[in-house]
Amino acid sequence: INHIPFLITQPGRYVLAHDLSFHSSGTAIEVQADHVEIDLDGHTLDGPHRKDWISHGIHAYASDVTIHNGTLSGFMYGIELATPKVGTRPSKIDIHHLILHDHDFRGLRGASISGCKVHHVLVQHIGGTVVSSDAYAFGIEFIAGDHNQVFQNHINHVEAVGIGESVGIAFTDEWNSEI
């Protein structure tokens, strides 16, 4: 990967060639294919650092995805894992050895995900979006999934806006998931 935005529609291993900056709203790297590895190779994917823009560092709608070995900074969502369509549930996702910092809303969010492992991740300085006057801030959040695991991570400085809540790790409507 030597430019962004970057769309992944084929299985394979994708390596960040160097530090990259994303200066707009939208998504820097979007994953629409199963069986994908994104190796940041020690590099940084830097976002717009705009608290009034909706932006994603990596947005994945797929199964058997690995994201590791680098830094994501300055997006609304560092990483968002989501269901591509009703009736499907991405599974076997491995997120590890990352630094997620200075994101305005969520460091990492998974919605309707099954069998995701998040480990050896440093999440810090999350919050501050002005898209909503009372926005919650989450370091790591899972919603409506099952068998997800979050372990051996460090969460520092999560700060909501207004009367929103500041949450390090949250599982909402999860089944058989564990911290």
XYZ file of N, CA, C and O in Angstrom:
716
model
N 0.865 -1.173 0.000
C 0.000 0.000 0.000
C 0.905 1.228 0.000
O 1.609 1.479 0.967
N 0.873 1.966 -1.097
C 1.727 3.149 -1.178
C 0.938 4.435 -1.390
O 1.522 5.492 -1.626
N -0.399 4.342 -1.323
C -1.249 5.525 -1.414
C -2.574 5.234 -0.699
O -2.950 4.066 -0.524
N -3.241 6.291 -0.292
C -4.581 6.168 0.275
C -5.432 7.288 -0.286
O -4.895 8.332 -0.647
N -6.733 7.102 -0.435
C -7.505 5.933 -0.017
C -7.136 4.685 -0.817
O -6.697 4.775 -1.960
N -7.338 3.524 -0.144
C -6.980 2.238 -0.738
C -8.121 1.259 -0.481
O -8.547 1.089 0.655
N -8.621 0.622 -1.540
C -9.727 -0.323 -1.454
C -9.207 -1.730 -1.703
O -8.574 -1.988 -2.733
N -9.475 -2.655 -0.758
C -9.044 -4.056 -0.894
C -10.255 -4.902 -1.264
O -11.192 -5.032 -0.476
N -10.227 -5.466 -2.471
C -11.328 -6.298 -2.948
C -10.887 -7.729 -3.253
O -11.705 -8.536 -3.689
N -9.600 -8.027 -3.046
C -9.068 -9.362 -3.311
C -8.332 -9.881 -2.076
O -7.682 -9.109 -1.366
N -8.397 -11.201 -1.802
C -7.634 -11.766 -0.686
C -6.143 -11.532 -0.889
O -5.681 -11.362 -2.018
N -5.396 -11.513 0.218
C -3.944 -11.383 0.095
C -3.338 -10.641 1.252
O -4.006 -10.239 2.200
N -2.039 -10.460 1.152
C -1.260 -9.734 2.158
C -0.944 -8.355 1.601
O -0.407 -8.229 0.494
N -1.278 -7.331 2.386
C -1.066 -5.950 1.980
C -0.165 -5.292 3.014
O -0.434 -5.353 4.210
N 0.914 -4.648 2.552
C 1.915 -4.069 3.446
C 1.993 -2.562 3.181
O 2.120 -2.133 2.025
N 1.933 -1.785 4.262
C 2.098 -0.345 4.140
C 3.554 -0.061 3.764
O 4.474 -0.483 4.464
N 3.782 0.623 2.643
C 5.127 0.854 2.121
C 5.899 1.907 2.917
O 7.122 1.860 2.994
N 5.183 2.869 3.484
C 5.796 3.961 4.247
C 4.678 4.659 5.017
O 3.503 4.344 4.842
N 5.024 5.613 5.875
C 4.010 6.386 6.578
C 3.119 7.072 5.545
O 3.619 7.592 4.532
N 1.814 7.071 5.824
C 0.867 7.711 4.911
C -0.063 8.625 5.693
O -0.455 8.306 6.815
N -0.453 9.737 5.077
C -1.383 10.689 5.693
C -2.645 10.795 4.854
O -2.587 10.817 3.628
N -3.775 10.883 5.555
C -5.095 10.970 4.932
C -5.698 12.300 5.358
O -5.913 12.527 6.548
N -5.982 13.179 4.408
C -6.384 14.543 4.744
C -7.824 14.860 4.356
O -8.114 15.983 3.946
N -8.725 13.888 4.496
C -10.129 14.166 4.178
C -11.034 13.302 5.047
O -10.572 12.443 5.788
N -12.336 13.528 4.940
C -13.274 12.631 5.587
C -13.342 11.364 4.732
O -12.828 11.331 3.614
N -13.945 10.307 5.264
C -14.026 9.047 4.532
C -13.119 7.998 5.142
O -12.806 8.038 6.331
N -12.678 7.047 4.324
C -11.918 5.896 4.810
C -10.563 5.808 4.120
O -10.485 5.836 2.896
N -9.516 5.661 4.912
C -8.167 5.537 4.348
C -7.980 4.171 3.693
O -7.578 4.076 2.537
N -8.260 3.071 4.440
C -8.150 1.713 3.892
C -9.462 0.985 4.150
O -9.884 0.845 5.296
N -10.096 0.524 3.090
C -11.360 -0.217 3.196
C -11.139 -1.655 2.743
O -10.578 -1.891 1.671
N -11.590 -2.610 3.573
C -11.422 -4.038 3.281
C -12.788 -4.640 2.972
O -13.662 -4.690 3.831
N -12.958 -5.121 1.727
C -14.198 -5.760 1.310
C -13.998 -7.232 0.964
O -14.955 -7.902 0.579
N -12.781 -7.744 1.096
C -12.478 -9.141 0.748
C -12.131 -9.931 2.005
O -11.518 -9.398 2.936
N -12.508 -11.202 2.026
C -12.097 -12.112 3.092
C -10.636 -12.519 2.870
O -10.089 -12.356 1.779
N -10.012 -13.070 3.930
C -8.647 -13.610 3.865
C -7.621 -12.528 3.506
O -6.872 -12.640 2.537
N -7.617 -11.470 4.340
C -6.735 -10.329 4.100
C -5.852 -10.098 5.320
O -6.325 -10.130 6.456
N -4.575 -9.853 5.086
C -3.653 -9.415 6.119
C -3.184 -8.012 5.770
O -2.718 -7.769 4.653
N -3.326 -7.090 6.730
C -2.774 -5.751 6.570
C -1.635 -5.625 7.563
O -1.847 -5.629 8.777
N -0.422 -5.539 7.038
C 0.780 -5.374 7.841
C 1.222 -3.920 7.690
O 1.631 -3.505 6.604
N 1.117 -3.157 8.764
C 1.531 -1.762 8.693
C 3.052 -1.629 8.678
O 3.578 -0.540 8.448
N 3.750 -2.719 8.896
C 5.210 -2.795 8.767
C 5.931 -1.713 9.578
O 6.920 -1.136 9.122
N 5.397 -1.421 10.769
C 6.020 -0.432 11.637
C 5.714 1.009 11.277
O 6.218 1.937 11.910
N 4.884 1.226 10.261
C 4.578 2.573 9.787
C 3.322 3.135 10.441
O 2.587 2.431 11.119
N 3.059 4.414 10.171
C 1.899 5.118 10.708
C 0.939 5.484 9.594
O 1.344 5.993 8.551
N -0.337 5.223 9.859
C -1.434 5.684 9.014
C -2.040 6.860 9.770
O -2.651 6.677 10.830
N -1.808 8.052 9.280
C -2.173 9.275 9.989
C -3.413 9.892 9.360
O -3.467 10.097 8.148
N -4.396 10.201 10.210
C -5.669 10.744 9.741
C -5.694 12.255 9.679
O -4.682 12.922 9.917
N -6.882 12.799 9.422
C -7.007 14.245 9.243
C -6.909 15.054 10.542
O -6.739 16.268 10.491
N -7.047 14.388 11.698
C -7.017 15.096 12.991
C -8.032 16.242 12.995
O -7.753 17.340 13.458
N -9.243 15.957 12.472
C -10.332 16.934 12.438
C -11.477 16.393 13.270
O -12.100 15.398 12.911
N -11.781 17.022 14.352
C -12.811 16.540 15.267
C -14.225 16.727 14.718
O -15.185 16.228 15.272
N -14.364 17.401 13.588
C -15.677 17.624 12.983
C -15.891 16.790 11.713
O -16.881 16.968 11.026
N -14.989 15.867 11.400
C -15.109 15.020 10.220
C -15.312 13.567 10.622
O -14.704 13.091 11.574
N -16.105 12.839 9.855
C -16.247 11.395 10.044
C -15.199 10.722 9.169
O -15.197 10.871 7.946
N -14.275 10.016 9.824
C -13.190 9.365 9.092
C -12.842 8.038 9.747
O -13.033 7.854 10.952
N -12.353 7.109 8.931
C -11.928 5.786 9.395
C -10.499 5.529 8.928
O -10.197 5.745 7.754
N -9.664 5.021 9.838
C -8.336 4.580 9.422
C -8.464 3.324 8.576
O -8.093 3.298 7.407
N -9.016 2.269 9.190
C -9.288 1.013 8.476
C -10.728 0.618 8.770
O -11.144 0.565 9.924
N -11.486 0.369 7.722
C -12.885 -0.055 7.832
C -12.994 -1.399 7.116
O -12.789 -1.464 5.904
N -13.278 -2.466 7.880
C -13.307 -3.819 7.297
C -14.695 -4.416 7.374
O -15.334 -4.381 8.421
N -15.157 -4.963 6.260
C -16.430 -5.667 6.130
C -16.138 -7.087 5.677
O -16.597 -7.506 4.623
N -15.350 -7.850 6.417
C -14.889 -9.136 5.900
C -14.501 -10.078 7.034
O -14.364 -9.673 8.178
N -14.298 -11.353 6.674
C -13.844 -12.381 7.617
C -12.396 -12.744 7.345
O -11.882 -12.517 6.246
N -11.782 -13.349 8.362
C -10.394 -13.794 8.273
C -9.477 -12.629 7.887
O -8.779 -12.655 6.882
N -9.531 -11.593 8.722
C -8.741 -10.382 8.502
C -7.769 -10.221 9.661
O -8.141 -10.383 10.824
N -6.515 -9.911 9.350
C -5.500 -9.605 10.354
C -4.973 -8.202 10.092
O -4.651 -7.859 8.952
N -4.905 -7.402 11.169
C -4.345 -6.050 11.078
C -3.318 -5.942 12.191
O -3.639 -6.179 13.360
N -2.065 -5.592 11.835
C -1.027 -5.590 12.856
C 0.176 -4.723 12.494
O 0.322 -4.286 11.359
N 1.018 -4.500 13.529
C 2.384 -4.015 13.380
C 2.502 -2.561 12.933
O 3.220 -2.262 11.980
N 1.814 -1.633 13.626
C 1.985 -0.231 13.282
C 1.097 0.678 14.102
O 0.583 0.293 15.146
N 0.909 1.895 13.610
C 0.169 2.935 14.326
C -0.902 3.535 13.441
O -0.670 3.779 12.259
N -2.077 3.763 14.038
C -3.143 4.538 13.402
C -3.423 5.723 14.308
O -3.587 5.549 15.526
N -3.509 6.916 13.725
C -3.645 8.128 14.524
C -4.511 9.158 13.811
O -4.407 9.327 12.595
N -5.386 9.828 14.583
C -6.055 11.016 14.075
C -7.325 10.835 13.285
O -7.725 11.737 12.552
N -8.018 9.710 13.435
C -9.287 9.480 12.747
C -10.441 9.581 13.752
O -10.215 9.598 14.959
N -11.669 9.604 13.276
C -12.808 9.481 14.183
C -12.843 8.054 14.732
O -12.986 7.841 15.930
N -12.716 7.066 13.834
C -12.598 5.656 14.191
C -11.219 5.185 13.736
O -10.927 5.235 12.541
N -10.394 4.686 14.654
C -9.125 4.110 14.227
C -9.377 2.905 13.336
O -8.971 2.860 12.176
N -10.084 1.916 13.887
C -10.476 0.715 13.131
C -11.946 0.459 13.406
O -12.376 0.462 14.565
N -12.716 0.225 12.355
C -14.108 -0.211 12.524
C -14.305 -1.505 11.750
O -13.984 -1.593 10.569
N -14.828 -2.507 12.456
C -15.141 -3.809 11.877
C -16.651 -3.914 11.845
O -17.311 -3.747 12.875
N -17.218 -4.190 10.688
C -18.675 -4.154 10.569
C -19.196 -5.253 9.658
O -18.459 -5.820 8.853
N -20.487 -5.519 9.789
C -21.159 -6.513 8.968
C -21.444 -5.930 7.590
O -22.005 -4.836 7.494
N -21.082 -6.647 6.519
C -21.294 -6.103 5.180
C -22.759 -6.040 4.764
O -23.157 -5.182 4.010
N -23.567 -6.994 5.246
C -24.991 -6.986 4.906
C -25.756 -7.780 5.957
O -25.188 -8.583 6.691
N -27.035 -7.548 6.033
C -27.880 -8.224 7.011
C -27.789 -9.734 6.819
O -27.791 -10.239 5.703
N -27.668 -10.455 7.929
C -27.630 -11.917 7.866
C -26.232 -12.497 7.775
O -26.055 -13.705 7.758
N -25.215 -11.648 7.699
C -23.837 -12.134 7.679
C -23.134 -11.656 8.941
O -23.528 -10.674 9.556
N -22.083 -12.364 9.320
C -21.322 -11.989 10.508
C -19.849 -12.268 10.256
O -19.437 -13.411 10.224
N -19.044 -11.218 10.063
C -17.606 -11.440 9.894
C -17.020 -12.184 11.096
O -17.462 -11.999 12.228
N -16.031 -13.028 10.833
C -15.423 -13.809 11.912
C -13.922 -13.951 11.665
O -13.415 -13.603 10.610
N -13.250 -14.502 12.683
C -11.810 -14.766 12.610
C -11.009 -13.512 12.247
O -10.295 -13.473 11.259
N -11.151 -12.502 13.089
C -10.416 -11.260 12.892
C -9.385 -11.146 14.005
O -9.692 -11.374 15.174
N -8.146 -10.822 13.647
C -7.054 -10.730 14.607
C -6.425 -9.340 14.510
O -5.881 -8.975 13.464
N -6.537 -8.575 15.588
C -5.988 -7.227 15.657
C -4.901 -7.256 16.727
O -5.191 -7.533 17.894
N -3.652 -7.008 16.371
C -2.596 -7.112 17.373
C -1.381 -6.242 17.044
O -1.174 -5.842 15.905
N -0.620 -5.966 18.098
C 0.624 -5.199 18.015
C 0.429 -3.890 17.234
O 1.086 -3.633 16.230
N -0.531 -3.097 17.767
C -0.840 -1.798 17.172
C -0.802 -0.713 18.242
O -0.966 -0.992 19.432
N -0.663 0.511 17.783
C -0.901 1.686 18.597
C -2.049 2.435 17.939
O -1.988 2.764 16.751
N -3.109 2.658 18.702
C -4.268 3.424 18.236
C -4.342 4.664 19.122
O -4.663 4.560 20.302
N -4.019 5.831 18.569
C -4.058 7.021 19.416
C -4.583 8.245 18.685
O -4.583 8.319 17.459
N -5.090 9.160 19.506
C -5.633 10.437 19.035
C -6.802 10.254 18.077
O -6.918 10.985 17.083
N -7.685 9.305 18.376
C -8.916 9.144 17.599
C -10.039 9.878 18.329
O -10.086 9.904 19.554
N -10.957 10.451 17.588
C -11.942 11.359 18.160
C -13.172 10.696 18.766
O -13.915 11.348 19.483
N -13.404 9.406 18.488
C -14.655 8.778 18.911
C -14.435 7.349 19.404
O -14.831 6.994 20.499
N -13.788 6.505 18.584
C -13.505 5.118 18.935
C -12.090 4.756 18.488
O -11.698 5.063 17.355
N -11.364 4.069 19.370
C -10.088 3.512 18.941
C -10.332 2.334 18.019
O -9.816 2.258 16.909
N -11.183 1.399 18.496
C -11.564 0.224 17.711
C -13.013 -0.101 18.020
O -13.420 -0.118 19.184
N -13.806 -0.358 16.989
C -15.218 -0.720 17.153
C -15.529 -1.928 16.294
O -15.179 -1.967 15.115
N -16.187 -2.923 16.900
C -16.660 -4.093 16.164
C -18.159 -4.241 16.347
O -18.651 -4.232 17.480
N -18.902 -4.346 15.260
C -20.358 -4.495 15.311
C -20.758 -5.800 14.635
O -20.429 -6.024 13.472
N -21.430 -6.681 15.393
C -21.893 -7.987 14.886
C -20.734 -8.829 14.364
O -20.813 -9.425 13.292
N -19.656 -8.876 15.137
C -18.449 -9.614 14.777
C -18.381 -10.874 15.631
O -18.745 -10.863 16.797
N -17.865 -11.946 15.073
C -17.725 -13.214 15.795
C -16.269 -13.673 15.759
O -15.651 -13.701 14.701
N -15.744 -14.031 16.927
C -14.403 -14.611 16.974
C -13.283 -13.643 16.690
O -12.275 -13.993 16.083
N -13.402 -12.414 17.155
C -12.346 -11.417 16.976
C -11.423 -11.443 18.192
O -11.883 -11.548 19.328
N -10.125 -11.354 17.947
C -9.140 -11.242 19.021
C -8.440 -9.899 18.893
O -7.926 -9.557 17.828
N -8.426 -9.152 20.004
C -7.709 -7.888 20.063
C -6.685 -8.025 21.182
O -7.056 -8.188 22.345
N -5.404 -7.990 20.840
C -4.376 -8.203 21.854
C -3.102 -7.425 21.519
O -2.835 -7.118 20.357
N -2.387 -7.075 22.587
C -1.134 -6.332 22.469
C -1.327 -5.024 21.689
O -0.582 -4.704 20.769
N -2.394 -4.301 22.090
C -2.718 -3.025 21.455
C -2.677 -1.931 22.520
O -3.214 -2.097 23.608
N -2.021 -0.821 22.200
C -2.026 0.362 23.041
C -3.060 1.323 22.475
O -2.968 1.715 21.307
N -4.062 1.660 23.292
C -5.117 2.592 22.884
C -5.009 3.802 23.810
O -5.119 3.661 25.034
N -4.811 4.996 23.226
C -4.646 6.172 24.076
C -5.152 7.442 23.405
O -5.172 7.532 22.189
N -5.567 8.378 24.240
C -6.043 9.690 23.804
C -7.204 9.557 22.816
O -7.089 9.931 21.652
N -8.314 9.010 23.316
C -9.522 8.820 22.509
C -10.581 9.809 22.979
O -10.814 9.951 24.179
N -11.266 10.466 22.061
C -12.371 11.361 22.395
C -12.171 12.753 21.856
O -11.119 13.094 21.324
N -13.234 13.543 21.978
C -13.160 14.943 21.598
C -13.916 15.322 20.343
O -13.875 16.477 19.931
N -14.624 14.368 19.723
C -15.361 14.728 18.518
C -16.361 15.834 18.801
O -16.909 15.921 19.898
N -16.599 16.681 17.832
C -17.619 17.711 17.961
C -18.798 17.437 17.028
O -19.657 18.285 16.850
N -18.836 16.227 16.455
C -19.956 15.832 15.601
C -21.239 15.752 16.438
O -22.323 16.036 15.966
N -21.099 15.378 17.708
C -22.214 15.362 18.644
C -21.794 16.132 19.893
O -20.654 16.015 20.351
N -22.719 16.884 20.461
C -22.364 17.700 21.625
C -22.156 16.873 22.890
O -21.530 17.339 23.836
N -22.678 15.652 22.937
C -22.523 14.773 24.100
C -22.043 13.395 23.657
O -22.680 12.379 23.911
N -20.917 13.326 22.980
C -20.424 12.076 22.395
C -19.702 11.212 23.426
O -18.861 11.704 24.169
N -20.036 9.939 23.451
C -19.293 8.967 24.248
C -17.937 8.741 23.577
O -17.792 8.930 22.371
N -16.984 8.291 24.349
C -15.672 7.923 23.805
C -15.359 6.508 24.284
O -15.510 6.207 25.468
N -14.957 5.626 23.376
C -14.620 4.243 23.702
C -13.223 3.921 23.185
O -12.911 4.200 22.029
N -12.414 3.279 24.029
C -11.131 2.770 23.567
C -11.359 1.586 22.640
O -10.945 1.593 21.481
N -12.050 0.547 23.160
C -12.401 -0.652 22.386
C -13.856 -0.959 22.670
O -14.261 -1.073 23.829
N -14.657 -1.126 21.618
C -16.090 -1.373 21.777
C -16.544 -2.515 20.858
O -16.220 -2.515 19.673
N -17.287 -3.457 21.427
C -17.940 -4.510 20.647
C -19.433 -4.471 20.909
O -19.864 -4.370 22.057
N -20.220 -4.576 19.837
C -21.672 -4.539 19.929
C -22.248 -5.747 19.191
O -21.881 -6.011 18.040
N -23.160 -6.473 19.845
C -23.963 -7.526 19.223
C -23.133 -8.589 18.505
O -23.425 -8.975 17.387
N -22.112 -9.078 19.160
C -21.284 -10.132 18.575
C -21.168 -11.310 19.515
O -21.872 -11.395 20.518
N -20.266 -12.230 19.186
C -20.061 -13.376 20.067
C -18.639 -13.913 19.944
O -17.987 -13.751 18.924
N -18.170 -14.513 21.032
C -16.859 -15.148 21.107
C -15.707 -14.206 20.753
O -14.735 -14.602 20.127
N -15.837 -12.947 21.161
C -14.758 -11.982 20.946
C -13.888 -11.927 22.194
O -14.372 -12.113 23.306
N -12.599 -11.683 22.002
C -11.651 -11.658 23.108
C -10.799 -10.395 23.037
O -10.285 -10.038 21.975
N -10.657 -9.755 24.195
C -9.819 -8.571 24.319
C -8.864 -8.843 25.474
O -9.305 -9.011 26.608
N -7.558 -8.943 25.200
C -6.616 -9.305 26.253
C -5.237 -8.707 26.000
O -4.862 -8.445 24.862
N -4.521 -8.460 27.084
C -3.156 -7.922 27.072
C -3.046 -6.630 26.263
O -2.160 -6.468 25.421
N -3.962 -5.706 26.554
C -3.963 -4.387 25.932
C -3.764 -3.327 27.003
O -3.947 -3.600 28.192
N -3.417 -2.119 26.593
C -3.317 -0.982 27.510
C -4.213 0.128 26.976
O -4.115 0.491 25.799
N -5.082 0.642 27.853
C -5.997 1.725 27.493
C -5.658 2.922 28.387
O -5.678 2.818 29.610
N -5.348 4.066 27.779
C -5.006 5.274 28.530
C -5.765 6.477 27.988
O -5.815 6.668 26.778
N -6.313 7.273 28.858
C -6.906 8.567 28.542
C -7.990 8.490 27.461
O -7.754 8.784 26.288
N -9.172 8.085 27.899
C -10.372 8.104 27.067
C -11.267 9.186 27.648
O -11.631 9.130 28.823
N -11.606 10.199 26.849
C -12.334 11.348 27.380
C -13.496 11.732 26.470
O -13.304 12.116 25.308
N -14.706 11.648 27.038
C -15.921 11.984 26.301
C -16.104 13.496 26.198
O -15.399 14.274 26.830
N -17.106 13.889 25.396
C -17.465 15.289 25.223
C -18.796 15.531 25.930
O -19.689 14.683 25.887
N -18.960 16.666 26.552
C -20.222 17.010 27.210
C -20.550 16.024 28.311
O -19.715 15.705 29.146
N -21.786 15.495 28.282
C -22.195 14.524 29.301
C -22.038 13.087 28.818
O -22.518 12.159 29.443
N -21.351 12.883 27.713
C -21.071 11.530 27.225
C -20.177 10.783 28.200
O -19.524 11.383 29.058
N -20.156 9.463 28.104
C -19.352 8.641 28.997
C -18.005 8.298 28.364
O -17.890 8.161 27.150
N -17.009 8.113 29.214
C -15.666 7.694 28.799
C -15.516 6.228 29.182
O -15.613 5.887 30.355
N -15.285 5.349 28.194
C -15.256 3.907 28.435
C -13.985 3.313 27.831
O -13.706 3.514 26.650
N -13.236 2.559 28.637
C -12.028 1.908 28.142
C -12.355 0.749 27.211
O -11.963 0.731 26.050
N -13.091 -0.261 27.737
C -13.482 -1.440 26.958
C -14.954 -1.725 27.227
O -15.379 -1.746 28.390
N -15.734 -1.946 26.179
C -17.167 -2.212 26.352
C -17.616 -3.366 25.469
O -17.242 -3.445 24.296
N -18.415 -4.253 26.063
C -19.130 -5.301 25.329
C -20.618 -5.043 25.562
O -21.084 -5.064 26.695
N -21.377 -4.810 24.494
C -22.806 -4.571 24.603
C -23.537 -5.635 23.776
O -23.236 -5.796 22.598
N -24.475 -6.341 24.403
C -25.205 -7.426 23.720
C -24.267 -8.451 23.100
O -24.465 -8.893 21.971
N -23.241 -8.820 23.832
C -22.253 -9.813 23.391
C -22.555 -11.163 24.040
O -23.026 -11.225 25.176
N -22.245 -12.249 23.340
C -22.436 -13.585 23.858
C -21.103 -14.303 23.900
O -20.358 -14.322 22.913
N -20.784 -14.878 25.054
C -19.565 -15.679 25.233
C -18.292 -14.937 24.856
O -17.339 -15.511 24.354
N -18.282 -13.634 25.093
C -17.085 -12.842 24.837
C -16.365 -12.623 26.157
O -16.942 -12.763 27.227
N -15.064 -12.282 26.092
C -14.319 -12.143 27.341
C -13.236 -11.091 27.253
O -12.661 -10.837 26.204
N -13.023 -10.482 28.421
C -11.939 -9.515 28.575
C -10.862 -10.192 29.389
O -11.115 -10.797 30.389
